Short mmCIF file of C-alpha atoms and ligand atoms in Angstrom, two decimals:
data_model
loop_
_atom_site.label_atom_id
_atom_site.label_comp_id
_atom_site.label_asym_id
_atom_site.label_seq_id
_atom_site.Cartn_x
_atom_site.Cartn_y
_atom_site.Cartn_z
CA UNK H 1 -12.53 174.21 68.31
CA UNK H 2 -9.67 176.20 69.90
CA UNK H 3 -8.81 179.50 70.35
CA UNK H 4 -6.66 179.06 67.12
CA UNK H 5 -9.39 178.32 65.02
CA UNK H 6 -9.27 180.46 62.09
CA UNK H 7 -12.51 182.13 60.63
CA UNK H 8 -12.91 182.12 57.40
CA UNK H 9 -15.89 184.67 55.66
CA UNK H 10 -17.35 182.94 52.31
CA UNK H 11 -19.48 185.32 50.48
CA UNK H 12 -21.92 183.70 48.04
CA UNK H 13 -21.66 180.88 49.63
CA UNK H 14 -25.31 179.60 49.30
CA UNK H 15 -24.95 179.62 45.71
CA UNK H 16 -23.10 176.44 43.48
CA UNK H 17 -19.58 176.95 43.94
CA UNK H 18 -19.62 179.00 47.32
CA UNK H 19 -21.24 176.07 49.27
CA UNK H 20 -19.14 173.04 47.27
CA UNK H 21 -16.14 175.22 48.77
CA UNK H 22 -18.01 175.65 52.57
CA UNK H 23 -18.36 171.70 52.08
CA UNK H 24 -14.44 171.07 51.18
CA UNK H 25 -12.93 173.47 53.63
CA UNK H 26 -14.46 172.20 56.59
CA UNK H 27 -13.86 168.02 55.46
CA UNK H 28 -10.37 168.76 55.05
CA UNK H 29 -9.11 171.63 57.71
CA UNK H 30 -10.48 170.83 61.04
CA UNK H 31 -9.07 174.35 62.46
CA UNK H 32 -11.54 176.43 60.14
CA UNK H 33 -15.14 177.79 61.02
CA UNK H 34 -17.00 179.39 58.24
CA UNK H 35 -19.44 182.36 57.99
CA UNK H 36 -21.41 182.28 55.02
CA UNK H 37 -22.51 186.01 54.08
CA UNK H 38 -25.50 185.45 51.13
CA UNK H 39 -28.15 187.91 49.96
CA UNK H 40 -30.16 184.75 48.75
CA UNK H 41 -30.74 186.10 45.27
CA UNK H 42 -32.71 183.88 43.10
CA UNK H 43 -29.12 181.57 42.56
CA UNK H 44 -28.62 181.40 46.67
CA UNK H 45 -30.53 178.17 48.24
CA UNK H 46 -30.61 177.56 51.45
CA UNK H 47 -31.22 173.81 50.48
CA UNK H 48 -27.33 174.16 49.25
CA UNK H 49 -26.29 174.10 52.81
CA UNK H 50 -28.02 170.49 54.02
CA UNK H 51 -25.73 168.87 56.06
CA UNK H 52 -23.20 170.89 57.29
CA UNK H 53 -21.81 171.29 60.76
CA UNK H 54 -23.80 174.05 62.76
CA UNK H 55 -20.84 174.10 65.06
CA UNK H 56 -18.34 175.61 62.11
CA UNK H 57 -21.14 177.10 59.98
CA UNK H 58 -22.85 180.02 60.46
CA UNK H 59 -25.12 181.80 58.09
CA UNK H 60 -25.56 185.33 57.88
CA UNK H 61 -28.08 186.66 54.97
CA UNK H 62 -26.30 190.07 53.47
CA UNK H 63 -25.69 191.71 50.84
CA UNK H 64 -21.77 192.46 49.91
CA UNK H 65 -22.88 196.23 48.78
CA UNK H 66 -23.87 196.89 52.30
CA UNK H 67 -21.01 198.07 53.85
CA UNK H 68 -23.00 198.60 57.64
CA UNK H 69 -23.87 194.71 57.05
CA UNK H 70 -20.42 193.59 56.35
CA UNK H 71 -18.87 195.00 58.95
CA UNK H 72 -21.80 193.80 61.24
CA UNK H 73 -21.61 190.00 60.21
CA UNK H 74 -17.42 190.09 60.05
CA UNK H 75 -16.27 188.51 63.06
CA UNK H 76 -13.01 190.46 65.25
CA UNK H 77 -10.68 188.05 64.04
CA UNK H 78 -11.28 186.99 60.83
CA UNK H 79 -8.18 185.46 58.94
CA UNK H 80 -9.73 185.43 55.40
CA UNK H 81 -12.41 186.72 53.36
CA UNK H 82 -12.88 184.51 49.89
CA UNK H 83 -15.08 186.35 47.57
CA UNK H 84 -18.04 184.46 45.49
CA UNK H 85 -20.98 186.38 45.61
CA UNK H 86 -21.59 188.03 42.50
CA UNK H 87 -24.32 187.79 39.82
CA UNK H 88 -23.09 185.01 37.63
CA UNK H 89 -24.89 184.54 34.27
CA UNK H 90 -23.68 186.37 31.42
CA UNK H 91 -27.67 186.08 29.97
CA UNK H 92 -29.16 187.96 32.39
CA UNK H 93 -26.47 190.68 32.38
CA UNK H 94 -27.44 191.14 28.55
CA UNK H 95 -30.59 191.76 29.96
CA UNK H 96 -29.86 194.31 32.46
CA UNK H 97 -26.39 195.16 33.82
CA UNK H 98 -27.83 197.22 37.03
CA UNK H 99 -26.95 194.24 39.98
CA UNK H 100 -23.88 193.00 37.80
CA UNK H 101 -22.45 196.19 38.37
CA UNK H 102 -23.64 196.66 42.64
CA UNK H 103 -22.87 193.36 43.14
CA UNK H 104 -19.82 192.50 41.00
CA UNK H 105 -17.74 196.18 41.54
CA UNK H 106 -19.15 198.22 44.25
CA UNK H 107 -19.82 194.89 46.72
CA UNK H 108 -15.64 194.16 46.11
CA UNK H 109 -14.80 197.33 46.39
CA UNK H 110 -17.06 197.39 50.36
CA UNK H 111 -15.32 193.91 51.19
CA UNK H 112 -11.78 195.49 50.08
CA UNK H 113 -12.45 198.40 52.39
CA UNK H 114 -13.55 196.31 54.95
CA UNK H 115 -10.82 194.21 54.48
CA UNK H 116 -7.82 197.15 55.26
CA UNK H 117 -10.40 198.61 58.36
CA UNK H 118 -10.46 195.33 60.18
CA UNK H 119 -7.27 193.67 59.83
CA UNK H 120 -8.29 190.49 57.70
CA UNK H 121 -5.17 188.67 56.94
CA UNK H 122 -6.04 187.67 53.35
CA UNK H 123 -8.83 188.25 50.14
CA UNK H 124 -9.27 185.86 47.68
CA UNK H 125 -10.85 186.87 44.54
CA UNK H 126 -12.82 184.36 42.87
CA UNK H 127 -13.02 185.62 39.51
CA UNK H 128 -13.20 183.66 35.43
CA UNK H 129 -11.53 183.27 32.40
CA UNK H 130 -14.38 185.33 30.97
CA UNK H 131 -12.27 188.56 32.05
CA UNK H 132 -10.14 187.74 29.30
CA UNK H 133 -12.45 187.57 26.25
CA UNK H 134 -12.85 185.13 23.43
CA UNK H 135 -10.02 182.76 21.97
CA UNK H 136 -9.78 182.27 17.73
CA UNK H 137 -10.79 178.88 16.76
CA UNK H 138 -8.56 176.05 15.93
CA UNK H 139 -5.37 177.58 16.87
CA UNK H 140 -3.05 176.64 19.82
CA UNK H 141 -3.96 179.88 21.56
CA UNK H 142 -4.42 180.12 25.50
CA UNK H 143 -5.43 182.05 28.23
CA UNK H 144 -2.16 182.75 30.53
CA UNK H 145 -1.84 185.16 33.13
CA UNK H 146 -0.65 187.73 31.14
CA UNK H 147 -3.40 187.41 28.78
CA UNK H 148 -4.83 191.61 27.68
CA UNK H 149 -8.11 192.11 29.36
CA UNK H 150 -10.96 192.18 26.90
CA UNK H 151 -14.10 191.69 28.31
CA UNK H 152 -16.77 190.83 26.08
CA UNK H 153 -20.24 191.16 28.09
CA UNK H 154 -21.52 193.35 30.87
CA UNK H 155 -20.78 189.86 33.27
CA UNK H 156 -17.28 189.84 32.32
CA UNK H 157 -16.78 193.59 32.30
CA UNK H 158 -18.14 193.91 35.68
CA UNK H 159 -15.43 190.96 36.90
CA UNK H 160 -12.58 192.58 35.06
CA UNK H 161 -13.61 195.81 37.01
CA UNK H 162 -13.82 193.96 40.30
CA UNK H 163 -9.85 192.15 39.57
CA UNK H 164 -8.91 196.06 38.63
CA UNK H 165 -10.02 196.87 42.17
CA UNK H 166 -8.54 194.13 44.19
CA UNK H 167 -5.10 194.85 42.38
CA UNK H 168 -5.07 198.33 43.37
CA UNK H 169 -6.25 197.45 47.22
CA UNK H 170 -3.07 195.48 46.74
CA UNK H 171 -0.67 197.68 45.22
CA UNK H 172 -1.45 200.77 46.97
CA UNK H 173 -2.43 198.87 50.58
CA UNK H 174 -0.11 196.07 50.90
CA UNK H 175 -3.45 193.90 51.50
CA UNK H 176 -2.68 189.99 51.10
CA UNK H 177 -4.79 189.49 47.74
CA UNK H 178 -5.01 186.31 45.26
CA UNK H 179 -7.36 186.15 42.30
CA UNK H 180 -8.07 182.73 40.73
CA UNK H 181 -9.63 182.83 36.94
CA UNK H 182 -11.49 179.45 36.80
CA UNK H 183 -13.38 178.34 33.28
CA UNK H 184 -16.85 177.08 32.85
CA UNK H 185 -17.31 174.87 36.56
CA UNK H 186 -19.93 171.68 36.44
CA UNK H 187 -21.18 169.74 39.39
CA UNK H 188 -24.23 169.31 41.90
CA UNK H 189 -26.11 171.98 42.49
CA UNK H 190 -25.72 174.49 39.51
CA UNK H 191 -28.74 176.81 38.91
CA UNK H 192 -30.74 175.42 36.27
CA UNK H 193 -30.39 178.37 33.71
CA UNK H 194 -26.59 178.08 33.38
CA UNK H 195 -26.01 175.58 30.54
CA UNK H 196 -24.94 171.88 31.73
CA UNK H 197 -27.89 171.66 34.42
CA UNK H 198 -30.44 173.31 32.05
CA UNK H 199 -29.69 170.35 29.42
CA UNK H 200 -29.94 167.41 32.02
CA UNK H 201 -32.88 169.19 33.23
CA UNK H 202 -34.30 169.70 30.05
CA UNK H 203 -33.05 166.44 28.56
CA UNK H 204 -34.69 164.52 31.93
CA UNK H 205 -38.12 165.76 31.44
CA UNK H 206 -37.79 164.94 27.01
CA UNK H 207 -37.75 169.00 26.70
CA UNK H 208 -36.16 170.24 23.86
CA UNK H 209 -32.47 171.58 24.70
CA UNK H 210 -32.15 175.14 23.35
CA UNK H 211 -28.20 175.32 21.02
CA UNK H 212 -26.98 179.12 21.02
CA UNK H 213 -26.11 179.60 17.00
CA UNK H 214 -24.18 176.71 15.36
CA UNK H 215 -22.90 174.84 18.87
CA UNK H 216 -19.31 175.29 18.03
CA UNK H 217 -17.88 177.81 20.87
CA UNK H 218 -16.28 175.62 22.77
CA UNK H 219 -15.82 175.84 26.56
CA UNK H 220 -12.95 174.47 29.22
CA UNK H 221 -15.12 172.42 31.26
CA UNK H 222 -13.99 172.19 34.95
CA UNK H 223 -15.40 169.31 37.84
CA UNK H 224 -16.69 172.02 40.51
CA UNK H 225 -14.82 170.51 43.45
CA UNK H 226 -11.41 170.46 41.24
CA UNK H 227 -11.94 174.44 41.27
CA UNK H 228 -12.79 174.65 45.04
CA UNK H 229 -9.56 172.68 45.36
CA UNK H 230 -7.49 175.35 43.55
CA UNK H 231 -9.10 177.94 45.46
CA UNK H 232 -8.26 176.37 49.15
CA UNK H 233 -4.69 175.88 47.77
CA UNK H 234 -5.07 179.65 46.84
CA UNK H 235 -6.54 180.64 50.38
CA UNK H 236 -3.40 178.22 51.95
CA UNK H 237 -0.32 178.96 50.01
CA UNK H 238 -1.01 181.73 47.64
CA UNK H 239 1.68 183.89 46.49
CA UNK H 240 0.38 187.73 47.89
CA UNK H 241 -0.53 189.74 44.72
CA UNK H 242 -0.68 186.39 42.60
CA UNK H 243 -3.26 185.47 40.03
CA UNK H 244 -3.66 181.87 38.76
CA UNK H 245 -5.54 180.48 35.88
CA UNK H 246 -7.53 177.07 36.77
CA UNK H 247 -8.27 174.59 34.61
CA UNK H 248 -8.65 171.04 33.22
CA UNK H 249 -7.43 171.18 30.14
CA UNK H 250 -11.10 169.81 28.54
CA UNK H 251 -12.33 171.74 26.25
CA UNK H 252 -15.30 170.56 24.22
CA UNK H 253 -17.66 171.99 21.82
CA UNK H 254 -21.22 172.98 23.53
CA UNK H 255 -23.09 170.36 20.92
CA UNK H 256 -20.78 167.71 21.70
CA UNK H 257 -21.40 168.61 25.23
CA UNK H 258 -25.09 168.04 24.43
CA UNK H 259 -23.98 165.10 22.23
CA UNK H 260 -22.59 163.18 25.34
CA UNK H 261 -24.98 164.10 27.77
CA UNK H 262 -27.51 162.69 25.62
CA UNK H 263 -25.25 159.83 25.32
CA UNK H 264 -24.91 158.50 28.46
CA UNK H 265 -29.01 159.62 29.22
CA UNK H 266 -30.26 157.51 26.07
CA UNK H 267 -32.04 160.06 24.97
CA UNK H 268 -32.52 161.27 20.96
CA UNK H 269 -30.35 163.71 19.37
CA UNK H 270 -33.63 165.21 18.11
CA UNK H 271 -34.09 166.90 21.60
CA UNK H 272 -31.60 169.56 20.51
CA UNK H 273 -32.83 172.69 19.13
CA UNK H 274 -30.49 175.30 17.83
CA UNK H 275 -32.06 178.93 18.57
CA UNK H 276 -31.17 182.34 17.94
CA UNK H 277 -27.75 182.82 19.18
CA UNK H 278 -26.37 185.21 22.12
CA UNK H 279 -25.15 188.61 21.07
CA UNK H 280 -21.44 189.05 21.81
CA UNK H 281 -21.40 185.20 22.31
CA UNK H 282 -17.90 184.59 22.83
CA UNK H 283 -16.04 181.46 20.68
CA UNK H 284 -13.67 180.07 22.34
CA UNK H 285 -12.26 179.58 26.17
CA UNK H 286 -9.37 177.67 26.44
CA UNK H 287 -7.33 177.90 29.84
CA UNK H 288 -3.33 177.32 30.59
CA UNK H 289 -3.02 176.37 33.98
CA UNK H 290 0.67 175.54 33.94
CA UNK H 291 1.24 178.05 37.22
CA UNK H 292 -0.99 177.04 39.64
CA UNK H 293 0.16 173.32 38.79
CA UNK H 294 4.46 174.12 38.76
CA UNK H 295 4.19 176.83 42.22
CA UNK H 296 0.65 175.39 44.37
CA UNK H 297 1.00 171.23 42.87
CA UNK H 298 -2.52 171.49 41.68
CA UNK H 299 -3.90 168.82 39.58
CA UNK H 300 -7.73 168.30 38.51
CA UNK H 301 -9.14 164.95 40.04
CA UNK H 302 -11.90 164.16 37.81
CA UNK H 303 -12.31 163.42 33.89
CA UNK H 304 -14.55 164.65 31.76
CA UNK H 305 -16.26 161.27 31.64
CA UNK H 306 -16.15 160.93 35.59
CA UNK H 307 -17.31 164.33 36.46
CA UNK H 308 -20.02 164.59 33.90
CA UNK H 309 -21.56 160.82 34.99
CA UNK H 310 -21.46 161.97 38.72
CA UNK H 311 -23.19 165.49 37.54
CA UNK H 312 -25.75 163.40 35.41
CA UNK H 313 -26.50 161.02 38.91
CA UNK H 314 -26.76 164.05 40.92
CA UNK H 315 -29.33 165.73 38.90
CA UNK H 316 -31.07 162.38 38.71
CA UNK H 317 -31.43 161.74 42.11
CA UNK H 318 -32.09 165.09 43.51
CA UNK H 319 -35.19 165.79 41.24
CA UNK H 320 -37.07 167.42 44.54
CA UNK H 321 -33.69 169.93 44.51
CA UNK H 322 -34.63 170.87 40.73
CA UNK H 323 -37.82 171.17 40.75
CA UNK H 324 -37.54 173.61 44.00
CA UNK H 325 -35.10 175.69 41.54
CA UNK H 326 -37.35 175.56 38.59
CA UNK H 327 -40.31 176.73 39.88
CA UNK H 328 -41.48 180.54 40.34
CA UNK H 329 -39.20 182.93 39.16
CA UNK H 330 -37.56 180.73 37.15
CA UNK H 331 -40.57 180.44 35.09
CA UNK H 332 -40.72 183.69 33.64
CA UNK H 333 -37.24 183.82 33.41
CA UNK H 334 -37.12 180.65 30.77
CA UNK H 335 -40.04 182.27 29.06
CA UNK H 336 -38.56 185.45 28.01
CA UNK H 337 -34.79 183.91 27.39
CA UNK H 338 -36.39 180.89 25.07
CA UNK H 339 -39.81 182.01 23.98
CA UNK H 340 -41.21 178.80 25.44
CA UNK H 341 -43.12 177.11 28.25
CA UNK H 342 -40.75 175.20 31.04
CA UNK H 343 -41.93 172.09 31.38
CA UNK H 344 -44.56 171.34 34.30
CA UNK H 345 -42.72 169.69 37.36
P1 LIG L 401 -24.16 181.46 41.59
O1 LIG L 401 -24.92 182.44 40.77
O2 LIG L 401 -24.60 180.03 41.63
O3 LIG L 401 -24.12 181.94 43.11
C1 LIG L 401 -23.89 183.26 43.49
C2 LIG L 401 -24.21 183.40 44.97
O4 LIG L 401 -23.92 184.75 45.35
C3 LIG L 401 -25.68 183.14 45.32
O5 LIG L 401 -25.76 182.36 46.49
C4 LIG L 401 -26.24 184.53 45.55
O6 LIG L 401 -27.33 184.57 46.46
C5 LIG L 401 -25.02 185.27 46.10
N1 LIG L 401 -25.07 186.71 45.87
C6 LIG L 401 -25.38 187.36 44.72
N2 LIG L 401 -25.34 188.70 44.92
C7 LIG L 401 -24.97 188.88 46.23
C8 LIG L 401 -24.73 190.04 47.01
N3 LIG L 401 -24.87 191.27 46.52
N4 LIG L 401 -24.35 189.87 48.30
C9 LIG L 401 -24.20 188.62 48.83
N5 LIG L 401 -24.43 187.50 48.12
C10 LIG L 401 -24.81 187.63 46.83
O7 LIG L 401 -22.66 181.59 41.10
P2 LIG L 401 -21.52 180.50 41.02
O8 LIG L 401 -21.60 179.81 39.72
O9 LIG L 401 -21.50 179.71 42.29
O10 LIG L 401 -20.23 181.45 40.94
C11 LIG L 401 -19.55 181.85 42.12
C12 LIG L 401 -18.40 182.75 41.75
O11 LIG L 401 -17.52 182.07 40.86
C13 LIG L 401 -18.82 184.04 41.01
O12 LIG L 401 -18.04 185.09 41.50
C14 LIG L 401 -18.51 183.75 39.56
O13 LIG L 401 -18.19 184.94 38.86
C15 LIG L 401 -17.29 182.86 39.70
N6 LIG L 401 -17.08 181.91 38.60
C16 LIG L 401 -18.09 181.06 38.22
C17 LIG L 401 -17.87 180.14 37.20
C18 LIG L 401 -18.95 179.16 36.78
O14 LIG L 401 -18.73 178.40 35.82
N7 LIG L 401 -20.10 179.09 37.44
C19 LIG L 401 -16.63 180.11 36.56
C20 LIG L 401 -15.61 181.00 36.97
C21 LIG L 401 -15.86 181.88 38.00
P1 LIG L 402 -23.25 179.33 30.20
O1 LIG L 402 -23.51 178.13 31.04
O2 LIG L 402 -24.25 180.43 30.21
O3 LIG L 402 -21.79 179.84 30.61
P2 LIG L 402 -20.86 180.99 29.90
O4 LIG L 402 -21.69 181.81 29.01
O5 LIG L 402 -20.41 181.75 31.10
O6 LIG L 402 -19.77 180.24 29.22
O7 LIG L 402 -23.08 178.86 28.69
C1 LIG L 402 -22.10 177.91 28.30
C2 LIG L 402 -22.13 177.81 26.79
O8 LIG L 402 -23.39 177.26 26.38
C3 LIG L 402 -22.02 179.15 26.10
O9 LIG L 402 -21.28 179.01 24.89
C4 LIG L 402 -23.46 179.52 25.76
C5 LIG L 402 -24.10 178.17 25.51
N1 LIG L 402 -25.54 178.07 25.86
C6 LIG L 402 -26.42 177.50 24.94
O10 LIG L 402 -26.05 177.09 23.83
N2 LIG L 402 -27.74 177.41 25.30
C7 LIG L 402 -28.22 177.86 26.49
O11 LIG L 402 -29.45 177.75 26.75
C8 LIG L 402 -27.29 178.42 27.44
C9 LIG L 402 -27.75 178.92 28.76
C10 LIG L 402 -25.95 178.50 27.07
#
């Protein structure tokens, strides 16, 4: 390391997509050291973090509300802070709203501010398409940049709040902000409750999948590390003030998800069970990411049929990860969201 190495602050970064980002940016910038700022809710794991370099990783367990505790853990010179923490599942938020909102809006706010008082070069906003609402069915209609706000659940509200506050820190401070607005991600290490993991989980142990209403929303299904991509682009060679949509153009209806997960498992289409369906549920996501592609080059890597079958093998061969995740907490949280037993690890 050399006295140009650049330190870059993760937040959230024990969680799924904080630590597949920790994992790209140090394989492919060697002048980068991370600190990884995580409150370890129940979605942080420290078993996320196997493997990487102690030399350019340091963990620091925070919370992003606490401004005395982000300005103790940020470094003098820290080039970048890139913003994942947050409470992530619209389910629980329907549930209670309370962390959503300290985590989601008053933590940006306290990295903002933290942001202008030390000098950090650049914030990058990792926010979702979910700011933007719900999509009509069956026509050729998109999320774009310029998409109207219209949150739909106390989740999305409390990101749309957080993007509101990171435009203003850059419109009325000059600070160096990018937002990226990333669909539905998929990949190793996703909590268990969000919906691709809890099917292969489900679907591995011949549980019954639980089907919000009919299974026709349909969701734009993104390869996690195809997202973390877009994001390092974002963090490299982001316009200042810029937001860009990400994703892979692959949308597919949640029981045809189901339908080729069970698929390529061999398991019976009689594991699906359609239950009472989410209130608010939005329809449709559908995301045009024609910007970052034409001004940053990006371009997904995997396929649907790639990414899913090295999500599937993941799952499969890290059954001591899962069952770590499903245990405790989790418990009681799959009883009261499904009215049933999870079944016995
Ligand atoms: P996750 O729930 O798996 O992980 C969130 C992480 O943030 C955990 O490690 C948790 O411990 C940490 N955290 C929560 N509250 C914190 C706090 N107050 N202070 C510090 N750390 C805290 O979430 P994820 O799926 O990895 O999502 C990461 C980010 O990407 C979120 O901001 C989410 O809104 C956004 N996003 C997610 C998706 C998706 O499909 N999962 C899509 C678009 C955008
Ligand atoms: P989810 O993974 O919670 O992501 P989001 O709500 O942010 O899109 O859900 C993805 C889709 O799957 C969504 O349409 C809701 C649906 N779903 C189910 O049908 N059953 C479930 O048990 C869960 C968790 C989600």
């Amino acid at each position: 390391m050399t006295k140009n190495t650049r330190e870059i602050f993760v937040t959230g970064g024990a969680g799924f997509i904080g630590s597949a980002f920790i994992r790209l940016l140090l394989d492919e910038t060697a002048d980068c050291k991370v600190t990884n700022f995580d409150a370890l809710t129940y979605a942080g794991n420290l078993d996320n973090l196997e493997g990487l370099d102690a030399a350019r990783h340091r963990f620091v367990h925070g919370n992003i509300a606490d401004a005395e505790a982000v300005h103790t853990a940020l470094g003098e010179n820290t080039h970048a802070i890139v913003n994942f923490a947050a409470e992530s599942h619209v389910d629980r938020s329907i549930a209670n709203a309370a962390e959503f909102l300290r985590t989601n809006i008053t933590g940006t706010q306290v990295l903002l501010d933290a942001v202008r008082a030390r000098g950090v070069k650049r914030f990058i906003q990792v926010s979702t398409d979910e700011v933007m609402g719900s999509l009509p069915e069956n026509e050729d209609a998109f999320f774009t940049e310029e998409s109207p706000f219209a949150p739909n659940s106390p989740y999305a509200a409390s990101k749309a709040a957080a993007e509101h506050l990171v435009r203003a820190a850059h419109h009325t401070f000059g600070l160096d902000t990018v937002v990226t607005r990333c669909g539905n991600n998929y990949g190793p290490r996703q909590f268990p409750e969000k919906f691709l993991p809890l099917a292969i989980s489900n679907a591995l142990k011949d549980e019954s999948i639980p089907v919000y209403g009919d299974g026709g929303n349909v969701r734009d299904w993104i390869y996690v590390d195809d997202h973390c991509r877009a994001i390092l682009l974002a963090l490299e060679k982001g316009r200042p003030g810029a937001v860009y949509n990400v994703g892979a153009r692959n949308e597919h209806h949640n029981i045809d998800v189901v339908g080729s997960l069970l698929n390529t498992l061999g398991k019976p289409r009689s594991l699906i069970r359609f239950v009472k369906d989410r209130p608010g549920h939005d329809r449709r996501y559908a995301i045009d990411p024609l910007l970052i592609e034409c001004e940053l080059g990006w371009r997904p890597r995997e396929t649907w049929e790639t990414g899913l079958q090295k999500t599937i093998q993941w799952y499969q061969q890290n059954s001591r990860w899962l069952e770590r995740t499903r245990s405790g907490a989790y418990k009681d949280y799959y009883r009261k969201q499904y009215g049933t037993e999870v079944a016995a690890t």
